[in-house]
Amino acid sequence: MSARPAGGPVIVIGAGPVGQTAALLLARWGLSVLVLDRAHGRSREGSKSICQQRDVLDIWSSVGAGRVAEEGLTWTTARTYYRGRELFSWSFEHQGPLPPFVNISQARTERILDEAIAAQPLIEVRWDHEVTAITQDAAGVTVHCGERELRAPYAVACAGAGARAVRESLGVSFDGETFADQFLICDIRADLPGWEHERRFHFDPDWNPGRQVLIHPCPEGTFRIDWQIPPGAVPSDAEVGEMIRRIIGERDHELLWRTTYRFHSRLASRMRVGRVLLAGDCAHLMAPFGARGLNSGVPDAENAAWKVAFVANGWAPEELLETYHDERHAAARENLEVTGTTMRFLAPRDERERARRRAVLDGGVREEIDSARFAEPYWYVDSPLTTPEPSRPFAGRPPKGTVPPPAPGVALADVPLPGGGRLREFCRAGILVLLGDMCNLSLFAQVLGKVTTAPLAVRELAALDRSGGLAKTLGAEPGDAWIIRPDAHIAAIIPQAGPERVAAAVSRALRLSHERA
């Protein structure tokens, strides 16, 4: 008996920020979407993931959730202390039209994304739908919610760390480790003059000896405090109140929310299984220092959405879906490497690591003290979709707080345009080809029109910025052609470009056959 063809909407499992983002992006590509979540409704409590990086704000802006950037708070100074003594401080430079990051509670972010979803007629959200299994065949995916069955052409699983049934039904392992130390999180409201735009990281303060405390400012006079606490500790309300007073003194404060949790370092063995893609905490778990959790999950959603859309619309072959695993699994591995190194410094596992940490902190050398490298986009330098260019090599991981020079695989810089808007706003409607002024636009457009039926725009850099400032910012030469993916990553930079070379790079970026190019 042949399988029933899977029509209907793409199913997104999980209504957290990653699932919300996936749904909004899929709908932006014209696909209908059904979002399923096991909860009874939206939780309104808790800061949870508070720090959202610029590239994530850019993604949310593209789907009508720009208020996250507008309402969030950007602190300007990071101070690091050791046993009550300030070791150093540093400040972010605000480069580009969007802030480098904002602090805002996950609960507020979810409400803003909910409003964007409510305005999108292609999305339906169903609560009280716990996914117990997923099966699939050549025609589509069957999502099982107990005795209920739903068919879809594709599914994106964003159901969080607890989605064991989803992973097991797909044959996906979730190997890794769980750290012994616990962390206590409290959201408080207090008047703390001078703290509103400072992040404070305390190593080994006398009020939390041998461990650390992190204090983040948030909007509307609220603060998030993270304590590292001993394994098995369960502080009472009175003890929590005393812990807060040791930090802020006898100032009045309101405790808004508290929770304890342990950090994990885990990675799914596969992030693509047939017609199902795994994203966010469903696919990887990492310590939050450096804010790499949600800031990795949202790019997962974007990568998944444009590839599912291109395949579903017949613009690219099924092979494009496998590059989701190639790219985002590599991104997760890098994030786990970075956060794992940080956690070994923050929570030493043996006396040798503890001794090294003491020596580093006693020395006070900023470059050696690991209080977490802040989230940054993953660069698809080694992706099968990227066309290398020897004259534009990737320079490696850039210094903390900076971005690498433009190169194939790197995210395109976001800059304001003289006529209004931002450069990246031109990138999310399909494949974008940017040409230097020595290239024949009409010839390129004619040749590329024969390569793909996918949305594709060919634009001259000079048409975006007559002053030439944009070309200078990018380092673009007059004979260059730049191919930009729908997620704003550079697929290729081709010097002295001819139409056929550009056509081959576009074909590679979509996994199209060489013959079709």
Short mmCIF file of C-alpha atoms in Angstrom, two decimals:
data_model
loop_
_atom_site.label_atom_id
_atom_site.label_comp_id
_atom_site.label_asym_id
_atom_site.label_seq_id
_atom_site.Cartn_x
_atom_site.Cartn_y
_atom_site.Cartn_z
CA MET A 1 0.00 0.00 0.00
CA SER A 2 1.51 3.34 -1.02
CA ALA A 3 1.95 6.09 1.53
CA ARG A 4 -0.63 8.86 1.62
CA PRO A 5 1.01 12.03 0.22
CA ALA A 6 1.66 14.59 2.90
CA GLY A 7 -0.11 17.82 2.11
CA GLY A 8 -0.95 20.61 4.47
CA PRO A 9 1.31 22.77 6.56
CA VAL A 10 4.87 22.26 7.70
CA ILE A 11 4.73 21.20 11.36
CA VAL A 12 6.88 22.99 13.91
CA ILE A 13 7.15 21.16 17.24
CA GLY A 14 7.63 23.58 20.12
CA ALA A 15 6.31 27.12 20.64
CA GLY A 16 9.38 28.58 22.35
CA PRO A 17 11.45 31.31 20.66
CA VAL A 18 13.19 28.87 18.29
CA GLY A 19 9.91 27.30 17.18
CA GLN A 20 8.25 30.71 16.93
CA THR A 21 11.11 31.94 14.75
CA ALA A 22 10.95 28.87 12.51
CA ALA A 23 7.19 29.31 12.05
CA LEU A 24 7.47 33.01 11.20
CA LEU A 25 10.29 32.42 8.72
CA LEU A 26 8.51 29.52 7.01
CA ALA A 27 5.40 31.67 6.68
CA ARG A 28 7.52 34.50 5.30
CA TRP A 29 8.46 32.10 2.49
CA GLY A 30 4.75 31.51 1.81
CA LEU A 31 4.37 28.14 3.54
CA SER A 32 1.50 27.37 5.88
CA VAL A 33 2.67 26.27 9.34
CA LEU A 34 1.16 24.33 12.24
CA VAL A 35 2.90 24.86 15.60
CA LEU A 36 2.39 22.19 18.27
CA ASP A 37 3.31 22.53 21.95
CA ARG A 38 2.71 20.24 24.91
CA ALA A 39 2.09 23.11 27.34
CA HIS A 40 -1.39 24.40 28.17
CA GLY A 41 -0.41 27.92 27.16
CA ARG A 42 2.25 30.57 27.36
CA SER A 43 4.27 30.95 30.58
CA ARG A 44 4.52 34.57 31.71
CA GLU A 45 7.32 34.18 34.25
CA GLY A 46 11.08 34.11 34.31
CA SER A 47 13.90 35.82 32.47
CA LYS A 48 15.41 32.52 31.24
CA SER A 49 17.45 33.31 28.09
CA ILE A 50 17.97 37.05 28.40
CA CYS A 51 20.81 38.07 26.09
CA GLN A 52 20.02 38.28 22.36
CA GLN A 53 22.86 38.91 19.92
CA ARG A 54 22.74 41.35 16.97
CA ASP A 55 22.33 38.68 14.29
CA VAL A 56 19.35 37.22 16.15
CA LEU A 57 17.79 40.69 16.47
CA ASP A 58 18.25 41.03 12.73
CA ILE A 59 16.39 37.77 12.10
CA TRP A 60 13.53 38.80 14.37
CA SER A 61 13.34 42.21 12.71
CA SER A 62 12.84 40.46 9.36
CA VAL A 63 9.66 38.76 10.64
CA GLY A 64 8.05 41.77 12.30
CA ALA A 65 9.51 41.39 15.79
CA GLY A 66 11.84 44.37 15.78
CA ARG A 67 10.44 45.45 19.13
CA VAL A 68 12.77 42.98 20.84
CA ALA A 69 15.68 45.23 19.86
CA GLU A 70 13.71 48.37 20.70
CA GLU A 71 12.61 47.25 24.16
CA GLY A 72 15.79 45.43 25.18
CA LEU A 73 18.56 46.98 27.22
CA THR A 74 22.16 47.13 26.00
CA TRP A 75 24.68 47.41 28.78
CA THR A 76 27.86 49.24 27.87
CA THR A 77 30.46 48.12 30.41
CA ALA A 78 31.52 44.68 31.61
CA ARG A 79 33.32 44.58 34.96
CA THR A 80 35.19 41.54 36.26
CA TYR A 81 36.05 41.12 39.95
CA TYR A 82 38.15 38.63 41.88
CA ARG A 83 37.64 38.37 45.65
CA GLY A 84 36.05 41.80 45.69
CA ARG A 85 38.80 43.52 43.66
CA GLU A 86 38.05 44.77 40.17
CA LEU A 87 40.48 43.19 37.73
CA PHE A 88 39.43 45.01 34.57
CA SER A 89 36.52 46.39 32.60
CA TRP A 90 35.78 46.74 28.92
CA SER A 91 33.08 48.33 26.79
CA PHE A 92 31.20 47.33 23.67
CA GLU A 93 31.50 49.55 20.63
CA HIS A 94 28.09 50.10 19.07
CA GLN A 95 28.77 49.41 15.39
CA GLY A 96 26.00 49.10 12.84
CA PRO A 97 22.32 49.99 12.78
CA LEU A 98 21.33 47.36 15.37
CA PRO A 99 22.76 47.11 18.90
CA PRO A 100 25.43 44.44 19.47
CA PHE A 101 22.96 42.68 21.80
CA VAL A 102 20.11 43.42 24.17
CA ASN A 103 19.04 42.03 27.53
CA ILE A 104 15.34 41.25 27.68
CA SER A 105 13.43 38.46 29.41
CA GLN A 106 12.53 35.41 27.36
CA ALA A 107 8.94 35.79 28.53
CA ARG A 108 8.74 39.25 26.93
CA THR A 109 10.47 38.05 23.77
CA GLU A 110 7.93 35.24 23.44
CA ARG A 111 5.03 37.68 23.77
CA ILE A 112 6.47 39.90 21.02
CA LEU A 113 6.92 36.88 18.76
CA ASP A 114 3.36 35.75 19.63
CA GLU A 115 2.07 39.10 18.39
CA ALA A 116 3.93 38.65 15.11
CA ILE A 117 2.47 35.14 14.78
CA ALA A 118 -1.07 36.43 15.47
CA ALA A 119 -0.65 38.83 12.55
CA GLN A 120 0.43 36.01 10.21
CA PRO A 121 -2.58 34.11 8.74
CA LEU A 122 -0.41 31.23 7.51
CA ILE A 123 0.43 30.12 11.09
CA GLU A 124 -1.80 28.13 13.46
CA VAL A 125 -0.70 27.33 17.04
CA ARG A 126 -2.16 24.39 18.97
CA TRP A 127 -1.41 23.97 22.67
CA ASP A 128 -1.92 20.71 24.61
CA HIS A 129 -0.32 18.72 21.79
CA GLU A 130 2.52 16.63 23.19
CA VAL A 131 4.39 14.86 20.42
CA THR A 132 4.99 11.26 21.42
CA ALA A 133 6.57 9.99 18.21
CA ILE A 134 7.45 10.88 14.65
CA THR A 135 7.37 8.48 11.73
CA GLN A 136 8.04 9.24 8.10
CA ASP A 137 7.98 7.75 4.64
CA ALA A 138 8.89 8.88 1.15
CA ALA A 139 5.73 10.99 0.94
CA GLY A 140 5.98 12.91 4.20
CA VAL A 141 5.99 12.96 8.00
CA THR A 142 3.44 11.66 10.49
CA VAL A 143 3.51 13.43 13.86
CA HIS A 144 1.88 11.41 16.64
CA CYS A 145 0.27 13.23 19.58
CA GLY A 146 -0.95 10.25 21.56
CA GLU A 147 -3.74 8.78 19.42
CA ARG A 148 -3.91 11.85 17.19
CA GLU A 149 -1.94 11.77 13.95
CA LEU A 150 -1.00 14.76 11.81
CA ARG A 151 0.57 14.61 8.35
CA ALA A 152 3.02 17.13 6.97
CA PRO A 153 5.53 17.35 4.13
CA TYR A 154 8.27 18.40 6.60
CA ALA A 155 8.71 18.97 10.32
CA VAL A 156 11.06 21.15 12.34
CA ALA A 157 11.52 19.89 15.91
CA CYS A 158 12.15 22.76 18.34
CA ALA A 159 10.68 21.02 21.36
CA GLY A 160 13.51 21.71 23.79
CA ALA A 161 15.82 19.54 25.85
CA GLY A 162 12.97 17.36 27.12
CA ALA A 163 12.02 16.13 23.64
CA ARG A 164 13.33 12.65 24.34
CA ALA A 165 10.44 10.91 22.56
CA VAL A 166 11.05 12.94 19.42
CA ARG A 167 14.76 12.14 19.31
CA GLU A 168 14.29 8.46 20.13
CA SER A 169 11.60 7.97 17.49
CA LEU A 170 14.06 9.39 14.94
CA GLY A 171 16.93 7.20 16.18
CA VAL A 172 18.93 10.21 17.35
CA SER A 173 21.23 9.99 20.39
CA PHE A 174 21.90 12.95 22.69
CA ASP A 175 25.34 12.29 24.11
CA GLY A 176 27.29 14.56 26.41
CA GLU A 177 27.65 15.45 30.08
CA THR A 178 25.89 17.21 32.92
CA PHE A 179 27.91 19.44 35.25
CA ALA A 180 27.63 18.72 38.96
CA ASP A 181 27.41 22.31 40.16
CA GLN A 182 24.03 23.98 40.34
CA PHE A 183 23.11 27.54 39.50
CA LEU A 184 20.52 29.69 41.20
CA ILE A 185 18.86 32.40 39.11
CA CYS A 186 16.87 35.28 40.57
CA ASP A 187 15.08 38.13 38.84
CA ILE A 188 14.80 41.16 41.10
CA ARG A 189 13.54 44.71 40.83
CA ALA A 190 15.66 47.27 42.68
CA ASP A 191 16.96 50.81 42.43
CA LEU A 192 20.71 50.36 41.87
CA PRO A 193 22.19 53.63 40.59
CA GLY A 194 25.25 53.07 38.41
CA TRP A 195 24.38 49.42 37.77
CA GLU A 196 21.82 50.02 34.99
CA HIS A 197 24.29 49.60 32.12
CA GLU A 198 26.95 47.37 33.68
CA ARG A 199 27.36 43.62 33.65
CA ARG A 200 29.26 42.48 36.76
CA PHE A 201 31.07 39.14 36.99
CA HIS A 202 32.42 38.16 40.42
CA PHE A 203 34.96 35.36 40.80
CA ASP A 204 35.27 33.96 44.32
CA PRO A 205 33.58 36.81 46.25
CA ASP A 206 33.57 36.47 50.02
CA TRP A 207 29.78 36.02 49.87
CA ASN A 208 30.11 33.04 47.49
CA PRO A 209 33.59 31.63 48.18
CA GLY A 210 35.15 29.38 45.54
CA ARG A 211 32.40 30.08 43.05
CA GLN A 212 31.09 32.97 40.98
CA VAL A 213 28.16 35.34 40.62
CA LEU A 214 26.98 37.15 37.50
CA ILE A 215 24.72 40.22 37.56
CA HIS A 216 22.95 41.47 34.42
CA PRO A 217 20.83 44.63 34.11
CA CYS A 218 17.48 44.21 32.33
CA PRO A 219 14.73 46.63 31.27
CA GLU A 220 12.43 48.47 33.67
CA GLY A 221 14.77 48.51 36.65
CA THR A 222 15.13 44.74 36.88
CA PHE A 223 18.29 42.68 37.33
CA ARG A 224 19.16 39.04 36.76
CA ILE A 225 21.54 37.41 39.26
CA ASP A 226 23.16 34.01 38.64
CA TRP A 227 24.92 32.24 41.53
CA GLN A 228 26.98 29.09 41.23
CA ILE A 229 25.92 27.00 44.24
CA PRO A 230 27.08 23.63 45.61
CA PRO A 231 25.60 20.40 44.23
CA GLY A 232 22.38 19.52 46.02
CA ALA A 233 21.93 22.94 47.66
CA VAL A 234 18.32 24.08 48.02
CA PRO A 235 18.35 27.66 49.40
CA SER A 236 15.28 28.69 51.36
CA ASP A 237 13.45 31.96 50.66
CA ALA A 238 15.15 33.51 53.69
CA GLU A 239 18.58 32.35 52.50
CA VAL A 240 17.92 33.73 49.02
CA GLY A 241 16.94 37.08 50.52
CA GLU A 242 20.20 37.16 52.48
CA MET A 243 22.20 36.23 49.36
CA ILE A 244 20.63 39.14 47.48
CA ARG A 245 21.36 41.58 50.32
CA ARG A 246 25.04 40.56 50.31
CA ILE A 247 25.20 41.83 46.74
CA ILE A 248 22.99 44.92 46.76
CA GLY A 249 23.15 45.89 50.43
CA GLU A 250 20.09 46.87 52.45
CA ARG A 251 18.31 48.49 49.52
CA ASP A 252 14.67 47.58 49.02
CA HIS A 253 14.13 44.95 46.36
CA GLU A 254 11.38 42.75 44.97
CA LEU A 255 12.06 39.12 44.14
CA LEU A 256 10.20 38.46 40.88
CA TRP A 257 11.26 34.89 40.03
CA ARG A 258 13.76 32.24 41.03
CA THR A 259 14.85 28.84 39.84
CA THR A 260 17.78 26.43 40.07
CA TYR A 261 19.24 24.34 37.30
CA ARG A 262 22.32 22.45 36.18
CA PHE A 263 24.32 23.02 33.01
CA HIS A 264 24.54 20.44 30.28
CA SER A 265 26.79 19.87 27.30
CA ARG A 266 25.00 17.62 24.80
CA LEU A 267 24.69 17.26 21.04
CA ALA A 268 22.29 15.26 18.90
CA SER A 269 23.99 12.70 16.68
CA ARG A 270 21.95 13.99 13.72
CA MET A 271 20.18 17.31 13.13
CA ARG A 272 18.49 16.13 9.96
CA VAL A 273 16.69 12.81 9.67
CA GLY A 274 14.88 12.58 6.37
CA ARG A 275 12.15 15.22 6.32
CA VAL A 276 12.65 16.21 9.96
CA LEU A 277 15.12 18.85 11.13
CA LEU A 278 16.08 19.30 14.81
CA ALA A 279 16.80 22.79 16.12
CA GLY A 280 17.65 24.62 19.34
CA ASP A 281 17.78 22.77 22.66
CA CYS A 282 16.18 19.76 21.01
CA ALA A 283 19.48 19.34 19.14
CA HIS A 284 22.11 20.81 21.46
CA LEU A 285 22.53 21.92 25.06
CA MET A 286 25.32 24.16 26.28
CA ALA A 287 26.20 26.22 29.32
CA PRO A 288 24.66 29.70 29.05
CA PHE A 289 27.84 31.69 29.74
CA GLY A 290 28.42 33.62 26.53
CA ALA A 291 24.68 33.42 25.67
CA ARG A 292 25.18 30.77 22.99
CA GLY A 293 22.02 28.74 23.58
CA LEU A 294 19.14 30.73 22.12
CA ASN A 295 21.61 32.68 20.00
CA SER A 296 22.45 29.38 18.31
CA GLY A 297 18.89 28.06 18.21
CA VAL A 298 17.47 31.02 16.30
CA PRO A 299 20.07 30.68 13.48
CA ASP A 300 19.17 26.97 13.44
CA ALA A 301 15.59 28.03 12.74
CA GLU A 302 16.61 30.42 9.98
CA ASN A 303 18.87 27.86 8.31
CA ALA A 304 16.13 25.23 8.49
CA ALA A 305 13.37 27.54 7.25
CA TRP A 306 14.95 28.77 4.04
CA LYS A 307 16.13 25.30 3.08
CA VAL A 308 12.76 23.65 3.76
CA ALA A 309 11.08 26.46 1.81
CA PHE A 310 13.41 26.15 -1.18
CA VAL A 311 12.91 22.37 -1.33
CA ALA A 312 9.15 22.52 -0.72
CA ASN A 313 8.71 25.13 -3.46
CA GLY A 314 10.79 23.13 -5.93
CA TRP A 315 13.60 25.67 -6.08
CA ALA A 316 16.26 23.26 -4.81
CA PRO A 317 16.70 19.48 -4.54
CA GLU A 318 16.18 17.43 -1.38
CA GLU A 319 19.98 17.29 -1.00
CA LEU A 320 19.87 20.89 0.24
CA LEU A 321 18.31 19.63 3.50
CA GLU A 322 21.41 17.60 4.34
CA THR A 323 23.45 20.80 4.38
CA TYR A 324 21.33 21.89 7.35
CA HIS A 325 22.97 19.10 9.35
CA ASP A 326 26.40 19.88 7.86
CA GLU A 327 26.26 23.55 8.83
CA ARG A 328 24.35 23.64 12.08
CA HIS A 329 25.94 20.52 13.58
CA ALA A 330 29.33 22.15 12.96
CA ALA A 331 28.04 25.35 14.58
CA ALA A 332 26.87 23.40 17.63
CA ARG A 333 30.23 21.64 17.92
CA GLU A 334 32.04 24.98 17.91
CA ASN A 335 29.68 26.44 20.52
CA LEU A 336 30.14 23.37 22.72
CA GLU A 337 33.90 23.69 22.41
CA VAL A 338 33.78 27.34 23.47
CA THR A 339 31.32 26.84 26.34
CA GLY A 340 33.07 23.66 27.47
CA THR A 341 36.35 25.55 27.83
CA THR A 342 34.54 28.27 29.77
CA MET A 343 32.88 25.78 32.10
CA ARG A 344 36.19 24.07 32.87
CA PHE A 345 37.43 27.47 34.01
CA LEU A 346 34.26 28.39 35.93
CA ALA A 347 33.72 24.94 37.44
CA PRO A 348 37.10 23.15 37.63
CA ARG A 349 36.75 19.37 37.69
CA ASP A 350 39.91 18.51 39.64
CA GLU A 351 42.69 20.06 41.70
CA ARG A 352 44.89 20.65 38.66
CA GLU A 353 42.18 22.75 36.98
CA ARG A 354 41.43 24.54 40.26
CA ALA A 355 45.10 25.40 40.70
CA ARG A 356 45.34 26.75 37.17
CA ARG A 357 42.26 28.91 37.73
CA ARG A 358 43.66 30.35 40.96
CA ALA A 359 46.95 31.16 39.23
CA VAL A 360 45.18 32.87 36.33
CA LEU A 361 42.93 34.92 38.61
CA ASP A 362 45.81 35.84 40.90
CA GLY A 363 47.75 37.00 37.84
CA GLY A 364 44.81 39.13 36.68
CA VAL A 365 45.72 38.97 32.97
CA ARG A 366 42.52 39.79 31.13
CA GLU A 367 43.21 37.63 28.08
CA GLU A 368 43.67 34.51 30.24
CA ILE A 369 40.50 34.93 32.34
CA ASP A 370 37.61 33.05 30.75
CA SER A 371 34.31 34.61 31.78
CA ALA A 372 32.81 33.44 28.46
CA ARG A 373 33.28 34.49 24.87
CA PHE A 374 30.12 36.26 23.78
CA ALA A 375 27.89 34.64 21.15
CA GLU A 376 28.77 35.25 17.52
CA PRO A 377 27.44 33.80 14.29
CA TYR A 378 28.97 30.61 12.97
CA TRP A 379 30.87 31.12 9.72
CA TYR A 380 30.14 28.55 7.01
CA VAL A 381 33.66 28.56 5.63
CA ASP A 382 33.77 24.78 5.15
CA SER A 383 30.15 24.39 4.05
CA PRO A 384 29.46 22.46 0.84
CA LEU A 385 27.40 25.52 -0.22
CA THR A 386 30.37 27.89 0.00
CA THR A 387 32.67 28.60 -2.95
CA PRO A 388 36.19 29.26 -1.59
CA GLU A 389 38.22 32.18 -2.88
CA PRO A 390 42.00 32.08 -2.26
CA SER A 391 42.28 35.86 -2.31
CA ARG A 392 39.64 36.10 0.42
CA PRO A 393 40.68 33.49 3.02
CA PHE A 394 38.88 33.21 6.33
CA ALA A 395 41.14 34.80 8.92
CA GLY A 396 40.02 32.58 11.77
CA ARG A 397 38.11 33.39 14.92
CA PRO A 398 38.41 37.18 15.38
CA PRO A 399 39.34 38.96 18.60
CA LYS A 400 36.61 39.12 21.24
CA GLY A 401 33.90 41.61 20.33
CA THR A 402 34.95 42.04 16.69
CA VAL A 403 33.84 40.54 13.37
CA PRO A 404 36.06 38.87 10.76
CA PRO A 405 36.78 40.54 7.40
CA PRO A 406 34.32 39.59 4.64
CA ALA A 407 35.08 36.18 3.16
CA PRO A 408 33.09 33.30 1.68
CA GLY A 409 31.10 31.70 4.51
CA VAL A 410 31.13 34.78 6.76
CA ALA A 411 27.93 36.67 7.57
CA LEU A 412 27.56 39.84 5.52
CA ALA A 413 28.19 43.03 7.46
CA ASP A 414 25.04 44.96 8.26
CA VAL A 415 25.39 48.65 7.46
CA PRO A 416 22.89 51.48 7.02
CA LEU A 417 22.24 52.50 3.42
CA PRO A 418 22.15 56.14 2.32
CA GLY A 419 18.67 55.75 0.86
CA GLY A 420 17.35 54.26 4.09
CA GLY A 421 17.21 50.76 5.51
CA ARG A 422 19.97 48.26 6.19
CA LEU A 423 22.03 46.14 3.83
CA ARG A 424 20.83 42.87 5.31
CA GLU A 425 17.21 43.81 4.66
CA PHE A 426 17.96 43.17 0.98
CA CYS A 427 19.23 39.64 1.70
CA ARG A 428 16.22 37.75 2.93
CA ALA A 429 14.04 37.56 -0.17
CA GLY A 430 16.17 34.91 -1.88
CA ILE A 431 19.62 34.72 -3.43
CA LEU A 432 21.20 38.16 -3.79
CA VAL A 433 23.99 38.84 -6.30
CA LEU A 434 25.86 42.11 -5.74
CA LEU A 435 27.96 43.33 -8.65
CA GLY A 436 30.83 45.80 -8.91
CA ASP A 437 30.51 48.59 -11.47
CA MET A 438 32.62 46.76 -14.06
CA CYS A 439 30.06 43.93 -14.31
CA ASN A 440 27.27 43.85 -16.91
CA LEU A 441 24.12 43.61 -14.83
CA SER A 442 21.74 42.64 -17.67
CA LEU A 443 24.06 39.87 -18.88
CA PHE A 444 24.41 38.42 -15.38
CA ALA A 445 20.65 38.57 -14.83
CA GLN A 446 20.01 36.81 -18.15
CA VAL A 447 22.44 33.97 -17.42
CA LEU A 448 21.36 33.50 -13.79
CA GLY A 449 17.71 33.40 -14.81
CA LYS A 450 18.47 30.14 -16.60
CA VAL A 451 20.13 28.60 -13.54
CA THR A 452 17.33 28.60 -10.99
CA THR A 453 13.66 29.38 -10.50
CA ALA A 454 14.36 30.43 -6.90
CA PRO A 455 13.84 34.08 -5.92
CA LEU A 456 16.98 35.85 -7.10
CA ALA A 457 17.95 39.49 -7.34
CA VAL A 458 20.93 40.95 -9.18
CA ARG A 459 21.89 44.41 -7.91
CA GLU A 460 24.75 46.80 -8.48
CA LEU A 461 26.59 47.92 -5.36
CA ALA A 462 26.67 51.43 -6.77
CA ALA A 463 22.87 51.45 -7.02
CA LEU A 464 22.63 50.81 -3.29
CA ASP A 465 25.20 53.48 -2.45
CA ARG A 466 26.27 55.99 -5.09
CA SER A 467 28.98 57.38 -2.81
CA GLY A 468 30.99 54.17 -3.01
CA GLY A 469 31.08 53.91 0.76
CA LEU A 470 29.38 50.51 0.78
CA ALA A 471 31.95 48.99 -1.59
CA LYS A 472 34.71 50.44 0.56
CA THR A 473 33.17 49.06 3.75
CA LEU A 474 32.92 45.58 2.22
CA GLY A 475 36.28 45.79 0.49
CA ALA A 476 34.55 45.06 -2.82
CA GLU A 477 36.48 45.61 -6.05
CA PRO A 478 34.89 46.91 -9.30
CA GLY A 479 35.04 43.49 -10.98
CA ASP A 480 33.69 41.51 -8.00
CA ALA A 481 30.49 39.52 -7.77
CA TRP A 482 29.18 38.69 -4.30
CA ILE A 483 26.62 35.89 -3.87
CA ILE A 484 24.61 36.26 -0.66
CA ARG A 485 22.42 33.49 0.77
CA PRO A 486 18.92 34.09 2.17
CA ASP A 487 20.39 33.97 5.70
CA ALA A 488 22.80 36.85 4.86
CA HIS A 489 25.91 34.65 4.74
CA ILE A 490 28.31 35.15 1.84
CA ALA A 491 28.21 32.10 -0.44
CA ALA A 492 30.94 33.38 -2.76
CA ILE A 493 33.10 36.37 -3.62
CA ILE A 494 34.31 36.09 -7.22
CA PRO A 495 36.93 38.57 -8.43
CA GLN A 496 36.96 39.55 -12.12
CA ALA A 497 33.68 37.70 -12.29
CA GLY A 498 32.18 36.21 -15.39
CA PRO A 499 28.53 35.08 -15.60
CA GLU A 500 29.38 31.39 -15.85
CA ARG A 501 31.51 31.42 -12.68
CA VAL A 502 28.76 33.24 -10.82
CA ALA A 503 26.17 30.78 -12.15
CA ALA A 504 28.29 27.88 -10.86
CA ALA A 505 28.56 29.50 -7.41
CA VAL A 506 24.78 30.07 -7.26
CA SER A 507 24.22 26.44 -8.27
CA ARG A 508 26.59 25.31 -5.55
CA ALA A 509 24.79 27.45 -2.96
CA LEU A 510 21.53 25.64 -3.80
CA ARG A 511 22.96 22.16 -4.44
CA LEU A 512 21.75 22.33 -8.02
CA SER A 513 23.26 19.89 -10.51
CA HIS A 514 26.22 21.08 -12.57
CA GLU A 515 24.27 20.32 -15.73
CA ARG A 516 21.51 22.68 -14.69
CA ALA A 517 24.08 25.44 -14.24
#
